Coordinates of C-alpha atoms in Angstrom, one line a residue:
Chain W
M1 CA 22.6 -54.7 4.3
K2 CA 21.0 -53.2 7.4
T3 CA 18.7 -51.1 5.2
A4 CA 16.8 -52.0 2.1
Q5 CA 17.7 -48.7 0.5
L6 CA 21.2 -47.4 0.5
T7 CA 22.4 -44.2 -1.2
V8 CA 26.0 -44.5 -2.3
A9 CA 28.4 -41.9 -3.7
L10 CA 31.7 -41.9 -5.6
V11 CA 34.0 -38.9 -5.6
Q12 CA 36.0 -38.9 -8.9
H13 CA 38.5 -36.1 -9.3
R14 CA 41.8 -34.8 -10.8
C15 CA 44.5 -35.1 -8.3
H16 CA 46.2 -32.0 -7.1
K17 CA 49.9 -31.9 -6.0
T18 CA 49.4 -32.0 -2.2
P19 CA 47.4 -34.2 0.2
E20 CA 45.9 -31.0 1.7
E21 CA 44.5 -29.8 -1.6
N22 CA 43.2 -33.3 -2.4
L23 CA 41.6 -33.7 1.0
E24 CA 39.9 -30.3 0.6
T25 CA 38.5 -31.5 -2.8
L26 CA 37.3 -34.8 -1.2
E27 CA 35.7 -33.1 1.8
K28 CA 33.7 -30.8 -0.5
G29 CA 32.7 -33.9 -2.5
I30 CA 31.7 -35.9 0.6
R31 CA 29.7 -33.0 2.0
S32 CA 27.9 -32.6 -1.3
A33 CA 27.2 -36.4 -1.4
S34 CA 25.9 -36.2 2.1
R35 CA 23.5 -33.4 1.2
E36 CA 22.1 -35.8 -1.5
G37 CA 21.5 -38.5 1.1
A38 CA 24.6 -40.7 0.6
K39 CA 25.4 -43.0 3.5
L40 CA 28.4 -44.6 1.9
V41 CA 31.2 -42.7 0.0
L42 CA 33.9 -44.4 -2.0
L43 CA 37.0 -42.5 -2.9
Q44 CA 39.4 -43.2 -5.7
E45 CA 42.7 -45.1 -5.4
L46 CA 45.6 -43.2 -3.7
H47 CA 43.5 -40.0 -3.7
N48 CA 45.9 -37.9 -1.7
Y49 CA 48.7 -37.8 -4.3
P50 CA 49.4 -37.7 -8.0
Y51 CA 50.0 -41.3 -9.2
F52 CA 53.6 -41.6 -8.3
C53 CA 54.0 -45.1 -9.6
Q54 CA 54.8 -43.9 -13.1
T55 CA 58.4 -44.0 -12.1
E56 CA 60.5 -45.9 -9.5
E57 CA 62.0 -43.4 -7.0
T58 CA 62.8 -44.0 -3.3
R59 CA 61.8 -40.4 -2.4
F60 CA 58.2 -41.2 -3.0
F61 CA 58.2 -43.5 0.0
D62 CA 58.1 -40.2 1.9
L63 CA 54.4 -39.9 0.8
A64 CA 53.5 -43.0 2.8
E65 CA 51.5 -42.5 6.0
A66 CA 50.5 -44.4 9.1
I67 CA 47.1 -46.0 9.4
P68 CA 45.5 -44.8 11.7
G69 CA 47.1 -41.4 11.0
A70 CA 46.3 -37.8 10.1
T71 CA 44.3 -38.7 7.0
T72 CA 42.2 -41.4 8.5
E73 CA 41.6 -39.3 11.6
R74 CA 40.4 -36.3 9.5
L75 CA 38.1 -38.5 7.4
A76 CA 36.9 -40.3 10.5
R77 CA 35.8 -37.0 12.0
L78 CA 33.9 -36.2 8.8
A79 CA 32.3 -39.7 8.7
K80 CA 31.0 -39.1 12.2
E81 CA 29.8 -35.6 11.6
L82 CA 27.9 -36.6 8.5
Q83 CA 26.9 -40.0 9.7
L84 CA 28.2 -41.9 6.7
V85 CA 30.8 -44.5 5.9
I86 CA 33.9 -43.5 4.0
V87 CA 36.1 -45.9 2.0
A88 CA 39.5 -44.2 1.7
S89 CA 42.6 -45.3 -0.2
L90 CA 46.1 -44.6 1.1
F91 CA 49.8 -45.3 0.7
E92 CA 50.4 -47.1 4.0
R93 CA 53.7 -47.0 5.8
R94 CA 53.7 -50.1 8.1
A95 CA 57.4 -50.2 8.7
A96 CA 60.6 -49.2 6.9
G97 CA 60.6 -51.3 3.8
V98 CA 57.0 -52.5 4.3
Y99 CA 54.6 -50.3 2.5
H100 CA 51.1 -51.2 1.3
N101 CA 48.4 -49.9 -1.0
T102 CA 45.6 -49.9 1.6
A103 CA 41.9 -49.1 1.8
A104 CA 40.7 -47.8 5.1
V105 CA 37.0 -47.8 6.1
L106 CA 35.8 -45.1 8.5
D107 CA 32.5 -45.8 10.2
T108 CA 29.7 -43.5 11.3
D109 CA 30.9 -43.5 14.9
G110 CA 34.2 -42.1 13.8
S111 CA 36.0 -45.5 14.2
L112 CA 38.3 -47.2 11.8
A113 CA 36.1 -50.2 10.9
G114 CA 38.9 -52.0 9.1
C115 CA 41.5 -52.1 6.3
Y116 CA 42.1 -54.0 3.1
R117 CA 45.6 -54.2 1.8
K118 CA 45.8 -54.7 -2.0
M119 CA 46.6 -58.3 -2.8
H120 CA 47.2 -58.2 -6.6
I121 CA 50.0 -55.8 -7.5
P122 CA 50.6 -54.8 -11.1
D123 CA 53.8 -53.9 -12.8
D124 CA 53.5 -52.5 -16.3
P125 CA 54.9 -49.5 -18.1
G126 CA 53.6 -46.5 -16.2
Y127 CA 52.3 -48.6 -13.3
H128 CA 55.4 -49.7 -11.4
E129 CA 53.5 -50.8 -8.3
K130 CA 55.6 -53.8 -7.4
F131 CA 58.4 -51.4 -6.5
Y132 CA 56.2 -49.6 -4.0
F133 CA 53.6 -52.0 -2.6
T134 CA 54.1 -55.2 -0.6
P135 CA 51.2 -57.5 -1.3
G136 CA 48.5 -57.5 1.4
D137 CA 48.4 -60.0 4.2
L138 CA 44.9 -59.4 5.4
G139 CA 43.4 -61.8 2.8
F140 CA 40.1 -61.3 1.0
T141 CA 38.3 -60.3 4.1
P142 CA 35.2 -58.1 4.0
I143 CA 34.9 -55.2 6.5
D144 CA 31.9 -55.0 8.8
T145 CA 30.4 -51.5 9.2
S146 CA 27.3 -50.0 10.7
I147 CA 25.6 -50.1 7.3
G148 CA 26.6 -53.6 6.2
R149 CA 29.5 -55.9 5.2
L150 CA 31.8 -54.3 2.6
G151 CA 34.0 -56.2 0.1
V152 CA 36.7 -53.6 -0.5
L153 CA 39.2 -54.5 -3.2
I154 CA 41.6 -52.2 -5.1
C155 CA 42.3 -51.5 -8.8
W156 CA 44.3 -54.4 -10.2
D157 CA 42.2 -56.8 -8.0
Q158 CA 39.4 -55.9 -10.4
W159 CA 40.8 -58.2 -13.1
Y160 CA 40.6 -61.2 -10.8
P161 CA 37.2 -63.1 -10.5
E162 CA 38.8 -65.0 -7.6
A163 CA 39.0 -61.9 -5.5
A164 CA 35.4 -60.9 -6.1
R165 CA 34.2 -64.5 -5.4
L166 CA 36.2 -64.8 -2.1
M167 CA 34.7 -61.5 -0.9
A168 CA 31.2 -62.6 -1.8
L169 CA 31.6 -66.1 -0.3
A170 CA 32.6 -64.3 3.0
G171 CA 29.3 -62.4 3.0
A172 CA 30.2 -59.1 1.3
E173 CA 27.1 -57.3 0.3
L174 CA 28.7 -54.8 -2.0
L175 CA 32.0 -54.8 -3.9
L176 CA 34.0 -51.6 -3.9
Y177 CA 37.0 -50.8 -6.1
P178 CA 39.0 -47.6 -5.7
T179 CA 41.0 -47.4 -8.9
A180 CA 43.6 -45.4 -10.8
I181 CA 43.7 -46.5 -14.5
G182 CA 43.9 -44.6 -17.7
W183 CA 44.9 -44.5 -21.3
D184 CA 48.2 -44.2 -23.0
D185 CA 47.3 -41.5 -25.5
R186 CA 49.7 -43.1 -28.0
D187 CA 47.1 -45.9 -28.4
D188 CA 44.5 -45.3 -31.1
E189 CA 40.9 -44.6 -30.2
A190 CA 39.7 -48.2 -31.0
E191 CA 42.2 -49.6 -28.6
Q192 CA 41.3 -47.1 -25.9
R193 CA 37.7 -48.0 -26.3
R194 CA 38.5 -51.7 -26.0
Q195 CA 40.5 -51.1 -22.8
F196 CA 37.8 -49.0 -21.1
G197 CA 35.2 -51.6 -22.2
A198 CA 37.2 -54.5 -20.8
W199 CA 37.7 -52.6 -17.5
R200 CA 34.0 -51.9 -17.1
T201 CA 32.8 -55.3 -18.4
I202 CA 34.9 -57.4 -16.0
Q203 CA 33.6 -55.5 -13.0
Q204 CA 30.0 -55.7 -14.2
A205 CA 30.7 -59.5 -14.4
H206 CA 31.7 -59.6 -10.8
A207 CA 28.3 -58.1 -9.9
I208 CA 26.6 -60.8 -12.1
A209 CA 28.6 -63.8 -10.9
N210 CA 28.1 -62.9 -7.3
G211 CA 24.6 -61.3 -7.3
L212 CA 25.6 -58.0 -5.7
P213 CA 26.2 -54.3 -6.6
V214 CA 29.7 -53.1 -7.6
L215 CA 31.0 -49.6 -7.0
C216 CA 34.1 -48.4 -8.8
C217 CA 35.7 -45.0 -8.3
N218 CA 38.4 -44.1 -10.7
R219 CA 40.6 -41.0 -11.0
T220 CA 40.4 -38.5 -13.9
G221 CA 42.8 -36.0 -15.5
I222 CA 46.1 -36.2 -17.3
E223 CA 49.2 -36.7 -15.1
S224 CA 52.8 -36.4 -16.4
T225 CA 56.1 -37.5 -14.9
E226 CA 58.3 -34.6 -13.7
D227 CA 60.5 -34.8 -16.8
G228 CA 57.5 -34.9 -19.1
S229 CA 58.7 -38.1 -20.7
A230 CA 55.5 -40.0 -19.9
S231 CA 51.9 -39.4 -18.9
I232 CA 48.7 -41.2 -18.1
H233 CA 45.3 -40.0 -19.2
F234 CA 43.2 -41.3 -16.3
W235 CA 39.9 -42.3 -17.9
G236 CA 37.4 -41.4 -15.1
G237 CA 34.2 -43.3 -15.9
S238 CA 33.5 -44.2 -12.3
F239 CA 30.3 -46.3 -12.1
V240 CA 27.8 -48.2 -10.0
A241 CA 26.4 -51.5 -11.3
G242 CA 23.5 -53.5 -9.9
P243 CA 23.5 -57.3 -9.3
Q244 CA 22.7 -58.1 -12.9
G245 CA 25.7 -56.0 -14.0
E246 CA 23.3 -53.2 -15.1
I247 CA 24.9 -49.8 -15.0
L248 CA 22.9 -47.7 -12.5
A249 CA 25.0 -44.5 -12.7
E250 CA 28.2 -43.4 -14.4
A251 CA 30.6 -40.5 -14.3
P252 CA 32.1 -38.7 -17.4
H253 CA 35.6 -39.5 -18.6
N254 CA 37.2 -36.1 -18.2
A255 CA 35.7 -34.2 -15.4
D256 CA 35.5 -34.1 -11.6
H257 CA 32.2 -35.7 -10.6
V258 CA 30.4 -36.6 -7.4
L259 CA 28.2 -39.6 -8.5
V260 CA 25.3 -40.3 -6.2
T261 CA 22.8 -43.1 -6.7
P262 CA 20.3 -45.1 -4.6
L263 CA 20.7 -48.9 -4.3
D264 CA 17.8 -51.2 -3.7
M265 CA 19.5 -53.9 -1.6
R266 CA 16.5 -56.3 -1.8
H267 CA 17.3 -56.7 -5.5
S268 CA 20.4 -58.8 -4.7
E269 CA 18.3 -61.2 -2.6
E270 CA 15.8 -61.5 -5.4
I271 CA 18.4 -62.1 -8.1
R272 CA 20.2 -64.8 -6.0
R273 CA 16.9 -66.7 -5.6
I274 CA 16.1 -67.0 -9.3
W275 CA 19.7 -67.1 -10.6
P276 CA 21.2 -69.3 -7.9
Y277 CA 24.8 -69.6 -9.0
F278 CA 26.1 -70.1 -5.5
R279 CA 23.9 -73.2 -5.1
D280 CA 25.6 -75.0 -8.0
R281 CA 29.3 -74.3 -7.6
Q282 CA 31.1 -77.6 -8.3
I283 CA 33.6 -77.1 -5.5
D284 CA 35.0 -80.6 -5.7
A285 CA 36.4 -79.7 -9.1
Y286 CA 37.9 -76.3 -8.2
G287 CA 41.1 -77.5 -6.4
D288 CA 43.4 -76.5 -9.3
L289 CA 42.4 -72.8 -8.9
T290 CA 45.3 -72.6 -6.5
L291 CA 47.8 -73.7 -9.1
R292 CA 50.0 -71.2 -11.0
F293 CA 49.2 -73.1 -14.3
R294 CA 47.8 -76.6 -14.9
D295 CA 50.7 -78.0 -16.9
Chain S
M1 CA 46.6 -72.2 -32.0
K2 CA 48.4 -74.0 -34.8
T3 CA 47.5 -71.1 -37.1
A4 CA 47.7 -67.4 -36.6
Q5 CA 44.4 -66.9 -38.4
L6 CA 41.4 -69.1 -37.6
T7 CA 37.9 -68.6 -39.1
V8 CA 35.2 -69.8 -36.8
A9 CA 31.5 -70.3 -37.2
L10 CA 28.4 -70.6 -35.0
V11 CA 25.2 -72.2 -36.3
Q12 CA 22.2 -70.7 -34.5
H13 CA 18.8 -72.1 -35.3
R14 CA 15.2 -72.8 -34.3
C15 CA 14.9 -76.4 -33.3
H16 CA 12.7 -78.7 -35.3
K17 CA 10.8 -81.7 -33.8
T18 CA 13.2 -84.5 -34.9
P19 CA 16.9 -85.1 -34.8
E20 CA 16.8 -85.8 -38.6
E21 CA 15.4 -82.3 -39.4
N22 CA 17.8 -80.6 -37.0
L23 CA 20.8 -82.5 -38.4
E24 CA 19.7 -81.4 -41.9
T25 CA 19.6 -77.8 -40.8
L26 CA 23.0 -78.1 -39.1
E27 CA 24.6 -79.8 -42.1
K28 CA 23.4 -77.0 -44.4
G29 CA 24.8 -74.4 -41.9
I30 CA 28.1 -76.2 -41.6
R31 CA 28.5 -76.5 -45.3
S32 CA 27.7 -72.8 -45.7
A33 CA 30.3 -71.9 -43.0
S34 CA 32.8 -74.1 -44.7
R35 CA 32.3 -72.2 -48.0
E36 CA 33.1 -69.0 -46.1
G37 CA 36.4 -70.6 -44.8
A38 CA 35.4 -71.8 -41.4
K39 CA 37.8 -74.3 -39.8
L40 CA 35.9 -74.6 -36.5
V41 CA 32.1 -74.8 -36.1
L42 CA 30.3 -74.5 -32.8
L43 CA 26.7 -75.8 -32.6
Q44 CA 24.1 -74.8 -30.0
E45 CA 23.3 -76.8 -26.9
L46 CA 21.2 -80.0 -27.4
H47 CA 20.7 -79.1 -31.0
N48 CA 19.1 -82.4 -32.0
Y49 CA 15.9 -81.8 -30.0
P50 CA 13.4 -79.2 -28.7
Y51 CA 14.5 -78.2 -25.2
F52 CA 12.8 -81.1 -23.3
C53 CA 13.9 -79.9 -19.9
Q54 CA 10.9 -77.5 -19.6
T55 CA 9.1 -80.5 -17.9
E56 CA 10.3 -83.6 -16.0
E57 CA 9.2 -86.7 -17.9
T58 CA 10.9 -90.1 -17.9
R59 CA 9.9 -90.7 -21.6
F60 CA 12.4 -88.0 -22.6
F61 CA 15.3 -90.2 -21.6
D62 CA 14.5 -92.1 -24.9
L63 CA 16.0 -89.1 -26.7
A64 CA 19.5 -89.8 -25.2
E65 CA 22.1 -91.4 -27.4
A66 CA 25.4 -93.1 -27.1
I67 CA 28.7 -91.3 -27.8
P68 CA 30.1 -92.3 -30.1
G69 CA 26.9 -93.1 -31.9
A70 CA 24.8 -92.2 -35.0
T71 CA 25.0 -88.4 -34.5
T72 CA 28.7 -88.2 -33.8
E73 CA 29.4 -90.6 -36.7
R74 CA 27.4 -88.5 -39.1
L75 CA 29.1 -85.2 -37.9
A76 CA 32.5 -86.9 -37.9
R77 CA 32.1 -87.8 -41.6
L78 CA 31.1 -84.2 -42.3
A79 CA 34.1 -82.8 -40.4
K80 CA 36.5 -85.0 -42.4
E81 CA 34.9 -84.2 -45.7
L82 CA 35.0 -80.4 -45.1
Q83 CA 38.3 -80.5 -43.1
L84 CA 37.0 -78.6 -40.1
V85 CA 36.4 -79.2 -36.4
I86 CA 32.8 -79.5 -35.2
V87 CA 31.7 -79.0 -31.6
A88 CA 28.4 -80.8 -31.1
S89 CA 26.1 -80.9 -28.1
L90 CA 24.2 -84.1 -27.2
F91 CA 22.0 -85.8 -24.6
E92 CA 24.3 -88.6 -23.7
R93 CA 23.1 -92.0 -22.6
R94 CA 26.0 -93.5 -20.7
A95 CA 24.1 -96.2 -18.8
A96 CA 20.5 -96.7 -17.6
G97 CA 20.2 -93.9 -15.0
V98 CA 23.4 -92.2 -16.0
Y99 CA 22.7 -89.5 -18.6
H100 CA 24.9 -86.4 -19.3
N101 CA 24.7 -83.1 -21.2
T102 CA 27.7 -83.7 -23.3
A103 CA 29.7 -81.8 -25.9
A104 CA 31.5 -84.0 -28.5
V105 CA 34.4 -82.6 -30.6
L106 CA 34.8 -84.1 -34.1
D107 CA 38.2 -83.5 -35.7
T108 CA 39.3 -83.0 -39.3
D109 CA 40.4 -86.7 -39.6
G110 CA 36.9 -87.9 -38.7
S111 CA 37.9 -88.9 -35.2
L112 CA 36.2 -88.1 -31.9
A113 CA 38.8 -85.8 -30.4
G114 CA 37.1 -85.8 -27.0
C115 CA 34.1 -85.0 -24.9
Y116 CA 33.2 -82.5 -22.2
R117 CA 30.3 -83.4 -19.8
K118 CA 28.5 -80.4 -18.4
M119 CA 29.6 -79.8 -14.8
H120 CA 27.3 -77.1 -13.5
I121 CA 23.6 -78.2 -13.8
P122 CA 20.8 -75.7 -13.4
D123 CA 17.4 -76.3 -12.0
D124 CA 15.0 -73.4 -12.4
P125 CA 11.4 -73.0 -13.6
G126 CA 11.5 -74.0 -17.2
Y127 CA 15.1 -75.5 -16.9
H128 CA 14.7 -78.7 -15.0
E129 CA 18.1 -80.0 -15.9
K130 CA 19.0 -81.6 -12.6
F131 CA 16.3 -84.2 -13.3
Y132 CA 18.0 -85.2 -16.6
F133 CA 21.7 -84.7 -16.3
T134 CA 24.2 -86.2 -14.0
P135 CA 27.1 -83.7 -13.4
G136 CA 30.1 -84.4 -15.5
D137 CA 33.1 -86.4 -14.2
L138 CA 35.6 -85.4 -16.9
G139 CA 36.5 -82.2 -15.0
F140 CA 37.4 -78.9 -16.7
T141 CA 39.7 -80.5 -19.2
P142 CA 40.3 -78.9 -22.6
I143 CA 40.2 -81.0 -25.7
D144 CA 43.1 -81.2 -28.1
T145 CA 42.3 -81.0 -31.8
S146 CA 44.3 -80.6 -35.0
I147 CA 43.6 -76.8 -34.9
G148 CA 44.4 -76.2 -31.2
R149 CA 43.3 -76.8 -27.7
L150 CA 39.6 -76.1 -27.1
G151 CA 38.0 -75.1 -23.7
V152 CA 34.5 -76.5 -24.3
L153 CA 32.0 -75.6 -21.6
I154 CA 28.2 -75.8 -21.7
C155 CA 25.5 -73.2 -20.9
W156 CA 25.1 -72.9 -17.1
D157 CA 28.9 -73.2 -16.9
Q158 CA 29.0 -69.8 -18.5
W159 CA 28.0 -68.1 -15.2
Y160 CA 31.0 -69.6 -13.4
P161 CA 34.4 -67.7 -13.6
E162 CA 36.0 -70.8 -12.0
A163 CA 35.2 -73.0 -15.0
A164 CA 36.6 -70.5 -17.5
R165 CA 39.7 -70.0 -15.4
L166 CA 40.4 -73.8 -15.0
M167 CA 40.1 -74.3 -18.8
A168 CA 42.5 -71.4 -19.4
L169 CA 45.0 -72.6 -16.8
A170 CA 45.0 -75.9 -18.6
G171 CA 46.0 -74.2 -21.8
A172 CA 42.7 -73.8 -23.6
E173 CA 43.2 -71.3 -26.4
L174 CA 39.5 -70.6 -27.0
L175 CA 36.4 -71.0 -24.8
L176 CA 33.3 -72.4 -26.5
Y177 CA 29.8 -72.4 -25.0
P178 CA 26.9 -74.2 -26.6
T179 CA 23.9 -72.7 -24.9
A180 CA 20.1 -72.8 -24.7
I181 CA 18.8 -69.8 -22.8
G182 CA 15.9 -67.5 -23.4
W183 CA 13.3 -65.1 -22.0
D184 CA 10.1 -65.7 -20.1
D185 CA 7.9 -63.4 -22.1
R186 CA 6.0 -62.5 -18.9
D187 CA 9.1 -60.5 -17.8
D188 CA 9.0 -56.9 -19.0
E189 CA 11.4 -55.5 -21.6
A190 CA 13.7 -53.9 -19.1
E191 CA 14.2 -57.2 -17.2
Q192 CA 14.7 -59.1 -20.5
R193 CA 17.4 -56.6 -21.5
R194 CA 19.1 -57.0 -18.2
Q195 CA 19.1 -60.8 -18.5
F196 CA 20.5 -60.8 -22.0
G197 CA 23.1 -58.1 -21.0
A198 CA 24.2 -60.2 -18.0
W199 CA 24.5 -63.3 -20.1
R200 CA 26.7 -61.6 -22.7
T201 CA 28.7 -59.6 -20.2
I202 CA 29.8 -62.5 -18.0
Q203 CA 31.1 -64.4 -21.0
Q204 CA 32.9 -61.3 -22.4
A205 CA 34.5 -61.2 -18.9
H206 CA 35.8 -64.7 -19.3
A207 CA 37.5 -63.6 -22.4
I208 CA 39.0 -60.6 -20.6
A209 CA 40.1 -62.4 -17.4
N210 CA 41.8 -65.1 -19.4
G211 CA 43.0 -63.3 -22.5
L212 CA 41.4 -65.5 -25.1
P213 CA 38.5 -65.5 -27.5
V214 CA 35.0 -66.7 -26.4
L215 CA 32.5 -68.3 -28.8
C216 CA 28.9 -68.7 -27.7
C217 CA 26.2 -70.4 -29.8
N218 CA 22.6 -70.1 -28.5
R219 CA 19.4 -71.4 -29.8
T220 CA 16.6 -69.2 -31.1
G221 CA 12.8 -69.5 -31.5
I222 CA 9.9 -69.9 -29.1
E223 CA 9.3 -73.5 -27.8
S224 CA 6.2 -74.4 -25.8
T225 CA 5.5 -77.4 -23.7
E226 CA 3.0 -79.9 -25.2
D227 CA 0.1 -78.7 -23.1
G228 CA 0.9 -75.1 -23.9
S229 CA 1.2 -74.2 -20.3
A230 CA 4.7 -72.8 -20.6
S231 CA 7.2 -71.6 -23.1
I232 CA 10.7 -70.2 -23.5
H233 CA 11.6 -67.5 -26.0
F234 CA 15.2 -68.5 -26.8
W235 CA 17.0 -65.3 -27.3
G236 CA 19.6 -66.2 -30.0
G237 CA 22.2 -63.5 -29.9
S238 CA 25.1 -65.9 -30.5
F239 CA 28.4 -64.1 -30.5
V240 CA 32.2 -64.2 -30.8
A241 CA 34.3 -62.0 -28.5
G242 CA 38.0 -61.3 -28.7
P243 CA 40.5 -61.4 -25.7
Q244 CA 39.6 -57.9 -24.6
G245 CA 35.9 -59.0 -24.5
E246 CA 35.3 -56.9 -27.6
I247 CA 32.3 -58.3 -29.7
L248 CA 33.7 -59.4 -33.0
A249 CA 30.5 -60.8 -34.5
E250 CA 26.9 -61.3 -33.3
A251 CA 23.8 -63.0 -34.5
P252 CA 20.2 -61.6 -34.3
H253 CA 17.8 -62.5 -31.5
N254 CA 15.0 -64.1 -33.6
A255 CA 16.4 -65.7 -36.7
D256 CA 18.4 -68.7 -37.8
H257 CA 21.9 -67.5 -38.5
V258 CA 25.3 -68.9 -39.6
L259 CA 27.8 -66.5 -38.0
V260 CA 31.3 -66.7 -39.5
T261 CA 34.2 -64.6 -38.4
P262 CA 38.0 -64.6 -38.6
L263 CA 40.0 -64.7 -35.4
D264 CA 43.6 -63.3 -35.1
M265 CA 45.0 -65.7 -32.6
R266 CA 48.2 -63.6 -32.2
H267 CA 46.0 -61.0 -30.4
S268 CA 45.7 -63.3 -27.4
E269 CA 49.4 -63.5 -27.0
E270 CA 49.8 -59.8 -27.3
I271 CA 47.1 -59.1 -24.8
R272 CA 48.6 -61.5 -22.3
R273 CA 51.9 -59.7 -22.5
I274 CA 50.7 -56.3 -21.7
W275 CA 47.8 -57.2 -19.4
P276 CA 49.5 -60.1 -17.6
Y277 CA 46.8 -61.3 -15.2
F278 CA 48.1 -64.8 -15.0
R279 CA 51.5 -63.5 -13.7
D280 CA 49.9 -61.9 -10.6
R281 CA 47.3 -64.4 -9.4
Q282 CA 47.7 -64.6 -5.6
I283 CA 47.3 -68.4 -5.5
D284 CA 48.3 -68.7 -1.8
A285 CA 45.1 -66.8 -0.9
Y286 CA 42.7 -68.7 -3.1
G287 CA 42.2 -71.9 -1.0
D288 CA 38.7 -70.9 0.1
L289 CA 37.4 -71.0 -3.4
T290 CA 36.7 -74.7 -2.7
L291 CA 34.3 -73.9 0.1
R292 CA 30.6 -73.7 -0.3
F293 CA 30.5 -70.5 1.7
R294 CA 33.1 -68.8 4.0
D295 CA 31.0 -68.7 7.1

């Protein structure tokens, strides 16, 4: 990074009904983070709306917005005013019938530094994202900002070591995951614990495998479908991990929280010197990673 | 696997000076595991000898042995007698000047089911493996046995998500890591905790990313070089994780231990149905994984 010390922040919150209410909550969180010294703020996935992917309904495409557009312009003004970088997460309308789940990075000069369009799209009960989101076509490409090169990925990407590796190989200095994941309260407590553990562990492992910090901002709160037939208990638990996977800061499960923590960026360099995984990758034997299955 | 329930065992031990003493310790451990119902026993890395890679000395090549050879024949007889599969770890002499760090799998019929030759070779202070071991040329190829298809990897491989993924894509039903890793007691306790945590976390993540159990057998005990100038405190902590990365069983840091635990192999199938990561791999965007660096 361009500085040895970087203070980062995650804004975890319950989603309100309208973008306006959510943007007000976010702005308060970002201003609070700025007062604590944050120079990089990561927002949670699709922070402007309740998680509409619990059902498949064409009317929800009305929520999609252009990038750049009203939301990125508002956040860009805030980024410039506070002199920090904001990683936002939006439902992008690119054209009729072409919608993406997109992260937009707003730089300290008020510019749109770049976008990442979610590549891995889930489809599971309660998470019908394949209906809404076209897979990204920007690849696993980090975004250069005034504070450094950011490896922005989104939610379901977090389960794929390939995505993290490709970002790190392209020089990403941090990995950032806006996410929206939660429990089905019909699962018992042990299963809920295993799910949360798996989610956190695999992201800590991306930090370890690639020798860099990982930031993950998740939503919190219980959201039900309009007919009340289903709900997701978003598990919060946003966290920041260092390059050994060590948890540096973590938010609670069930409350809005602005999580601010300093990062020592020299630690990544030190770790990569004495645990030199990149040196020893056996790239000649990796060709089959592009196969669906090796059968 | 060929059975829904599989009891597995790891034999973690301090290494004695001679192969004969180590093989006696192992045989006791394997017989004990068998009495507890184990059908698969994983041994630690290079279990026949003290960890000679702390220094670079040509005389240590005398320790290398042929495969098949005396050790695999002895373990094969034991595998047949006890009707279990043994995953052994040897210093293989293939030819003058061609030595490997090799896992050998002995099946219940007393046959050598197959070998895996370590692909990722470390070279760090105290771990001068590049001097001793030629990288493997058998690829990331699972080994078929009477109990199922085993994804055997070795130690430094554990830091590479690519290796775990390639084994899983080739149908491995379990991942198995014989390892020899420890602390430098000059590091402070917090650093030691981070190192052990990283080691365990990244292997738990291989279980999660690939929806299968992971077995890791590490050595224990403090081993010093002959002149006393250096030593490694092998950290034990062998463990078995389920397909959500959940720790099912773990051995202590500083004691010999035969760790036996039952695995419910149906759990992998269930997990892969509801957390279907393989379905959504964006293989068209993974080509750069074969690059050294994307610059």
